CSV table of C-alpha atoms in Angstrom, one decimal:
chain,number,residue,atom,x,y,z
A,1,UNK,CA,-21.3,-7.5,-20.9
A,2,UNK,CA,-21.9,-3.8,-20.3
A,3,UNK,CA,-19.8,-2.4,-17.5
A,4,UNK,CA,-21.2,-0.5,-14.5
A,5,UNK,CA,-20.6,3.2,-14.2
A,6,UNK,CA,-19.6,4.8,-10.9
A,7,UNK,CA,-19.4,8.3,-9.6
A,8,UNK,CA,-15.9,9.2,-8.4
A,9,UNK,CA,-15.3,7.0,-5.3
A,10,UNK,CA,-13.9,8.3,-2.1
A,11,UNK,CA,-10.5,6.6,-2.7
A,12,UNK,CA,-9.6,9.0,-5.5
A,13,UNK,CA,-9.6,12.0,-3.2
A,14,UNK,CA,-8.1,10.1,-0.3
A,15,UNK,CA,-5.1,8.9,-2.4
A,16,UNK,CA,-4.0,12.5,-2.8
A,17,UNK,CA,-5.1,13.9,0.6
A,18,UNK,CA,-1.9,15.7,1.6
A,19,UNK,CA,-1.1,19.2,2.7
A,20,UNK,CA,2.5,20.2,2.3
A,21,UNK,CA,2.1,23.1,4.7
A,22,UNK,CA,1.4,20.8,7.6
A,23,UNK,CA,4.6,18.7,7.1
A,24,UNK,CA,8.3,19.0,7.0
A,25,UNK,CA,10.7,17.2,4.7
A,26,UNK,CA,12.7,14.3,6.3
A,27,UNK,CA,16.2,14.2,4.7
A,28,UNK,CA,19.0,11.7,4.8
A,29,UNK,CA,22.2,12.9,3.2
A,30,UNK,CA,21.1,15.3,0.5
A,31,UNK,CA,17.9,13.5,-0.4
A,32,UNK,CA,14.4,14.0,0.9
A,33,UNK,CA,13.2,10.5,1.8
A,34,UNK,CA,10.0,11.3,3.8
A,35,UNK,CA,7.5,13.7,5.3
A,36,UNK,CA,7.0,14.5,9.0
A,37,UNK,CA,4.0,16.1,10.6
A,38,UNK,CA,4.8,19.3,12.4
A,39,UNK,CA,4.0,17.9,15.8
A,40,UNK,CA,6.1,14.8,15.0
A,41,UNK,CA,9.0,16.9,14.0
A,42,UNK,CA,8.8,18.6,17.4
A,43,UNK,CA,8.7,15.2,19.0
A,44,UNK,CA,12.0,14.3,17.4
A,45,UNK,CA,13.7,17.1,19.3
A,46,UNK,CA,13.8,14.7,22.2
A,47,UNK,CA,16.7,13.0,20.3
A,48,UNK,CA,19.1,15.8,19.4
A,49,UNK,CA,22.0,13.3,18.9
A,50,UNK,CA,20.0,11.6,16.1
A,51,UNK,CA,18.2,14.4,14.3
A,52,UNK,CA,19.0,18.0,13.3
A,53,UNK,CA,16.3,20.6,12.4
A,54,UNK,CA,17.1,23.7,10.4
A,55,UNK,CA,15.3,25.7,7.7
A,56,UNK,CA,12.1,23.8,8.2
A,57,UNK,CA,13.8,20.5,7.4
A,58,UNK,CA,14.4,17.5,9.7
A,59,UNK,CA,17.7,15.7,8.9
A,60,UNK,CA,19.1,12.5,10.2
A,61,UNK,CA,22.3,13.7,11.7
A,62,UNK,CA,25.0,13.8,9.0
A,63,UNK,CA,27.5,11.9,11.3
A,64,UNK,CA,25.6,8.8,10.3
A,65,UNK,CA,27.3,8.3,7.0
A,66,UNK,CA,26.7,4.6,6.2
A,67,UNK,CA,23.5,2.7,5.7
A,68,UNK,CA,24.3,0.6,8.8
A,69,UNK,CA,24.9,3.6,11.0
A,70,UNK,CA,21.7,5.3,9.7
A,71,UNK,CA,19.7,2.1,10.3
A,72,UNK,CA,21.0,1.8,13.9
A,73,UNK,CA,20.1,5.5,14.6
A,74,UNK,CA,16.6,5.0,13.2
A,75,UNK,CA,16.1,1.8,15.2
A,76,UNK,CA,17.0,3.8,18.3
A,77,UNK,CA,14.5,6.5,17.4
A,78,UNK,CA,11.8,3.9,16.6
A,79,UNK,CA,12.3,2.2,20.0
A,80,UNK,CA,12.0,5.6,21.7
A,81,UNK,CA,8.9,6.5,19.8
A,82,UNK,CA,7.4,3.2,20.8
A,83,UNK,CA,8.3,3.9,24.5
A,84,UNK,CA,6.5,7.3,24.4
A,85,UNK,CA,3.4,5.7,22.8
A,86,UNK,CA,3.8,7.3,19.4
A,87,UNK,CA,4.2,4.0,17.5
A,88,UNK,CA,2.0,1.0,17.9
A,89,UNK,CA,1.9,-2.5,16.4
A,90,UNK,CA,5.6,-3.2,16.3
A,91,UNK,CA,6.1,-5.6,13.4
A,92,UNK,CA,9.6,-6.9,13.7
A,93,UNK,CA,9.7,-6.5,9.9
A,94,UNK,CA,12.2,-4.3,8.1
A,95,UNK,CA,11.5,-1.9,5.3
A,96,UNK,CA,14.1,-0.2,3.1
A,97,UNK,CA,14.2,3.5,2.8
A,98,UNK,CA,14.5,4.1,-1.0
A,99,UNK,CA,12.7,6.5,-3.3
A,100,UNK,CA,12.6,3.9,-6.1
A,101,UNK,CA,12.0,0.2,-5.5
A,102,UNK,CA,15.2,-0.8,-7.4
A,103,UNK,CA,17.4,1.8,-5.7
A,104,UNK,CA,20.1,1.0,-3.1
A,105,UNK,CA,18.6,1.8,0.3
A,106,UNK,CA,19.7,4.9,2.3
A,107,UNK,CA,18.9,2.9,5.4
A,108,UNK,CA,16.6,0.2,6.9
A,109,UNK,CA,13.8,0.9,9.3
A,110,UNK,CA,11.3,-1.0,11.4
A,111,UNK,CA,8.0,-1.2,9.5
A,112,UNK,CA,6.0,0.3,12.4
A,113,UNK,CA,7.9,3.6,11.9
A,114,UNK,CA,7.6,3.8,8.1
A,115,UNK,CA,4.5,6.0,8.1
A,116,UNK,CA,5.7,8.1,11.0
A,117,UNK,CA,8.7,9.2,8.9
A,118,UNK,CA,6.5,9.2,5.7
A,119,UNK,CA,9.0,7.2,3.7
A,120,UNK,CA,8.2,5.6,0.3
A,121,UNK,CA,6.9,2.0,0.8
A,122,UNK,CA,5.8,-0.7,-1.7
A,123,UNK,CA,3.0,-3.2,-1.6
A,124,UNK,CA,1.5,-6.0,-3.7
A,125,UNK,CA,-2.2,-6.3,-4.2
A,126,UNK,CA,-4.0,-9.1,-6.1
A,127,UNK,CA,-7.6,-9.3,-7.2
A,128,UNK,CA,-9.0,-12.8,-7.0
A,129,UNK,CA,-11.2,-13.2,-10.1
A,130,UNK,CA,-13.7,-16.0,-10.7
A,131,UNK,CA,-14.5,-16.1,-14.4
A,132,UNK,CA,-17.5,-17.7,-16.0
A,133,UNK,CA,-15.4,-20.0,-18.0
A,134,UNK,CA,-13.1,-21.1,-15.1
A,135,UNK,CA,-9.5,-20.4,-14.2
A,136,UNK,CA,-8.1,-21.6,-17.5
A,137,UNK,CA,-9.0,-18.2,-19.0
A,138,UNK,CA,-7.2,-14.9,-18.3
A,139,UNK,CA,-9.2,-12.2,-16.5
A,140,UNK,CA,-11.0,-10.2,-19.1
A,141,UNK,CA,-11.3,-12.8,-21.8
A,142,UNK,CA,-14.7,-14.2,-20.8
A,143,UNK,CA,-17.9,-12.9,-22.2
A,144,UNK,CA,-21.3,-12.8,-20.3
A,145,UNK,CA,-22.1,-13.7,-17.6
A,146,UNK,CA,-20.2,-11.2,-15.4
A,147,UNK,CA,-17.2,-12.3,-13.3
A,148,UNK,CA,-17.1,-12.1,-9.5
A,149,UNK,CA,-14.3,-11.2,-7.2
A,150,UNK,CA,-13.1,-12.7,-3.9
A,151,UNK,CA,-12.4,-10.0,-1.3
A,152,UNK,CA,-11.2,-10.2,2.3
A,153,UNK,CA,-11.9,-8.4,5.6
A,154,UNK,CA,-8.9,-7.4,7.7
A,155,UNK,CA,-8.6,-8.7,11.2
A,156,UNK,CA,-9.6,-6.4,14.0
A,157,UNK,CA,-6.1,-7.0,15.4
A,158,UNK,CA,-4.4,-5.3,12.4
A,159,UNK,CA,-2.5,-2.1,13.4
A,160,UNK,CA,-3.6,-0.4,10.1
A,161,UNK,CA,-7.2,-0.3,8.8
A,162,UNK,CA,-8.5,-3.0,11.2
A,163,UNK,CA,-11.8,-4.5,10.1
A,164,UNK,CA,-11.9,-2.9,6.7
A,165,UNK,CA,-12.5,-4.8,3.4
A,166,UNK,CA,-9.4,-5.6,1.4
A,167,UNK,CA,-8.3,-7.4,-1.7
A,168,UNK,CA,-7.9,-11.2,-1.7
A,169,UNK,CA,-4.2,-10.6,-1.4
A,170,UNK,CA,-2.5,-7.4,-0.2
A,171,UNK,CA,0.7,-6.7,1.8
A,172,UNK,CA,3.8,-4.6,2.1
A,173,UNK,CA,7.0,-5.7,0.6
A,174,UNK,CA,9.6,-6.1,3.3
A,175,UNK,CA,13.4,-5.7,2.7
A,176,UNK,CA,14.8,-8.7,0.9
A,177,UNK,CA,11.8,-9.6,-1.1
A,178,UNK,CA,11.2,-8.9,-4.8
A,179,UNK,CA,7.7,-8.1,-6.1
A,180,UNK,CA,7.0,-11.7,-7.2
A,181,UNK,CA,8.3,-13.2,-4.1
A,182,UNK,CA,6.2,-10.9,-1.9
A,183,UNK,CA,3.1,-11.8,-4.0
A,184,UNK,CA,3.6,-15.5,-3.5
A,185,UNK,CA,4.2,-15.0,0.2
A,186,UNK,CA,1.2,-12.9,0.8
A,187,UNK,CA,-1.1,-15.0,-1.4
A,188,UNK,CA,-0.4,-18.1,0.7
A,189,UNK,CA,-0.5,-16.3,4.1
A,190,UNK,CA,-3.7,-14.4,3.5
A,191,UNK,CA,-5.7,-16.7,1.3
A,192,UNK,CA,-4.0,-20.1,1.1
A,193,UNK,CA,-3.2,-19.7,-2.6
A,194,UNK,CA,-0.4,-22.1,-3.7
A,195,UNK,CA,2.4,-20.8,-5.8
A,196,UNK,CA,1.2,-22.9,-8.8
A,197,UNK,CA,-1.9,-20.6,-8.9
A,198,UNK,CA,-0.1,-17.3,-8.0
A,199,UNK,CA,2.6,-17.7,-10.6
A,200,UNK,CA,-0.1,-17.3,-13.3
A,201,UNK,CA,-1.1,-13.9,-12.0
A,202,UNK,CA,-1.8,-11.3,-14.6
A,203,UNK,CA,0.2,-8.0,-14.2
A,204,UNK,CA,-1.9,-4.9,-13.8
A,205,UNK,CA,-0.8,-1.3,-13.4
A,206,UNK,CA,1.1,0.5,-10.6
A,207,UNK,CA,-0.7,3.1,-8.5
A,208,UNK,CA,0.7,5.7,-6.2
A,209,UNK,CA,-0.7,6.9,-2.9
A,210,UNK,CA,0.1,10.1,-0.9
A,211,UNK,CA,-2.3,10.1,2.0
A,212,UNK,CA,-2.3,11.6,5.5
A,213,UNK,CA,-3.2,8.8,7.8
A,214,UNK,CA,-3.4,8.2,11.5
A,215,UNK,CA,0.1,6.9,11.8
A,216,UNK,CA,1.7,9.7,9.7
A,217,UNK,CA,1.9,9.7,5.9
A,218,UNK,CA,1.3,6.8,3.5
A,219,UNK,CA,3.6,7.3,0.5
A,220,UNK,CA,3.2,4.0,-1.4
A,221,UNK,CA,3.5,2.3,-4.7
A,222,UNK,CA,1.1,-0.5,-5.4
A,223,UNK,CA,2.0,-3.3,-7.7
A,224,UNK,CA,-1.4,-4.7,-8.9
A,225,UNK,CA,-2.2,-8.2,-10.2
A,226,UNK,CA,-5.2,-10.2,-11.1
A,227,UNK,CA,-5.4,-13.9,-10.3
A,228,UNK,CA,-7.9,-16.1,-12.1
A,229,UNK,CA,-9.5,-18.6,-9.7
A,230,UNK,CA,-11.6,-21.8,-10.3
A,231,UNK,CA,-15.3,-21.6,-9.5
A,232,UNK,CA,-15.0,-23.9,-6.6
A,233,UNK,CA,-12.1,-22.2,-4.9
A,234,UNK,CA,-12.5,-21.1,-1.3
A,235,UNK,CA,-9.7,-19.0,0.3
A,236,UNK,CA,-8.4,-19.8,3.7
A,237,UNK,CA,-6.3,-17.4,5.7
A,238,UNK,CA,-3.1,-18.9,7.1
A,239,UNK,CA,-1.7,-16.1,9.3
A,240,UNK,CA,-4.6,-14.7,11.3
A,241,UNK,CA,-4.5,-11.3,9.5
A,242,UNK,CA,-7.8,-11.9,7.7
A,243,UNK,CA,-11.1,-12.4,9.6
A,244,UNK,CA,-13.2,-13.5,6.6
A,245,UNK,CA,-13.4,-13.8,2.8
A,246,UNK,CA,-16.4,-13.2,0.6
A,247,UNK,CA,-17.3,-13.6,-3.0
A,248,UNK,CA,-19.1,-10.6,-4.5
A,249,UNK,CA,-20.6,-9.8,-7.9
A,250,UNK,CA,-20.0,-6.5,-9.7
A,251,UNK,CA,-23.1,-4.8,-8.3
A,252,UNK,CA,-22.1,-5.5,-4.7
A,253,UNK,CA,-18.6,-4.5,-5.5
A,254,UNK,CA,-19.7,-1.2,-6.9
A,255,UNK,CA,-21.6,-0.5,-3.7
A,256,UNK,CA,-18.6,-1.4,-1.6
A,257,UNK,CA,-16.3,0.9,-3.6
A,258,UNK,CA,-18.8,3.8,-3.3
A,259,UNK,CA,-19.2,3.3,0.4
A,260,UNK,CA,-15.6,3.7,1.4
A,261,UNK,CA,-15.6,0.5,3.5
A,262,UNK,CA,-12.7,-0.9,1.6
A,263,UNK,CA,-9.2,0.4,2.2
A,264,UNK,CA,-8.0,3.1,-0.1
A,265,UNK,CA,-5.2,1.0,-1.7
A,266,UNK,CA,-7.4,-2.1,-2.1
A,267,UNK,CA,-10.2,0.0,-3.7
A,268,UNK,CA,-7.7,1.4,-6.2
A,269,UNK,CA,-6.4,-2.1,-7.0
A,270,UNK,CA,-10.0,-3.3,-7.4
A,271,UNK,CA,-10.9,-0.5,-9.7
A,272,UNK,CA,-7.7,-1.0,-11.8
A,273,UNK,CA,-8.8,-4.6,-12.4
A,274,UNK,CA,-12.4,-3.7,-13.3
A,275,UNK,CA,-11.5,-0.7,-15.4
A,276,UNK,CA,-8.9,-2.6,-17.5
A,277,UNK,CA,-11.4,-5.3,-18.3
A,278,UNK,CA,-14.4,-3.0,-18.9
A,279,UNK,CA,-16.4,-4.3,-15.9
A,280,UNK,CA,-16.7,-0.9,-14.1
A,281,UNK,CA,-16.1,2.7,-15.2
A,282,UNK,CA,-15.3,5.8,-13.2
A,283,UNK,CA,-17.0,8.9,-14.5
A,284,UNK,CA,-14.3,11.3,-13.5
A,285,UNK,CA,-11.6,9.5,-15.4
A,286,UNK,CA,-8.8,12.1,-15.3
A,287,UNK,CA,-8.8,12.3,-11.5
A,288,UNK,CA,-8.8,8.5,-11.3
A,289,UNK,CA,-6.1,8.0,-14.0
A,290,UNK,CA,-3.8,10.5,-12.2
A,291,UNK,CA,-3.4,7.9,-9.4
A,292,UNK,CA,-1.3,5.8,-11.9
A,293,UNK,CA,1.5,8.4,-12.1
A,294,UNK,CA,3.8,9.4,-9.2
A,295,UNK,CA,2.4,12.5,-7.3
A,296,UNK,CA,4.0,15.7,-8.6
A,297,UNK,CA,6.4,17.8,-6.6
A,298,UNK,CA,6.5,19.5,-4.1
A,299,UNK,CA,4.2,17.0,-2.4
A,300,UNK,CA,5.6,14.1,-4.4
A,301,UNK,CA,9.2,15.2,-3.8
A,302,UNK,CA,11.4,12.7,-5.7
A,303,UNK,CA,9.4,9.7,-4.7
A,304,UNK,CA,9.2,6.9,-7.3
A,305,UNK,CA,11.4,8.8,-9.8
């Protein structure tokens, strides 16, 4: 089949929409671990026992020398930020502060505060692919007719990107989970996919986002997968975070990608699947391909390196 050709979609610019001049580095020990907006840096002056500010840099107070002490200090700050209305959607879920996924964490932090501090986060995204020949084939091996993809719509109750279109599977990786474990967990919760299906997922590429968002800064590495699904499969959300699923052909998918009605990260994951298999093509290939390398310093600091 001949792939569709797309003009550069909005997600390409959005995934690198970041102005260093409007932010201050957030430092733990001697390492930059995040970015803070100027007004958020000023807000942290309410907690002088927790944070120091000098030379345009915001530091977690050096007296917090261990991961446990740092985690406790950041938890106190997060509760304070929630009390003053700066955080919303408290998750009771813990993220690790680490500039590489495999690294030992500097500290742990409540997920709701991750984008406020602009720390590096990690997520799994899986494309649900229905192939003409059925789920016994790997995505990309089938000839005509064209495949279709299952996508989801996020619940209006979600604290981030409510109501937007998303991949069949997508979610942040909490502390204590590996990539595969997180994929299995999210696939079941969001779409009712059993582990016997998820374990056959095809590994895609990793993409990197550095994006100014409402909550602060999204600094995120996406681990992308494709999951081949049988023609009669119907996803079923288990956790209330998805309001609907729909199966779309490539023409409809191209319109969705161009419209910007799908989240930035989900759009990138969708494009990765379609580009790898020759189903869609982005005209401005260099700008798009740049998303699959960590953002360069100074904006990219030492994230993902």
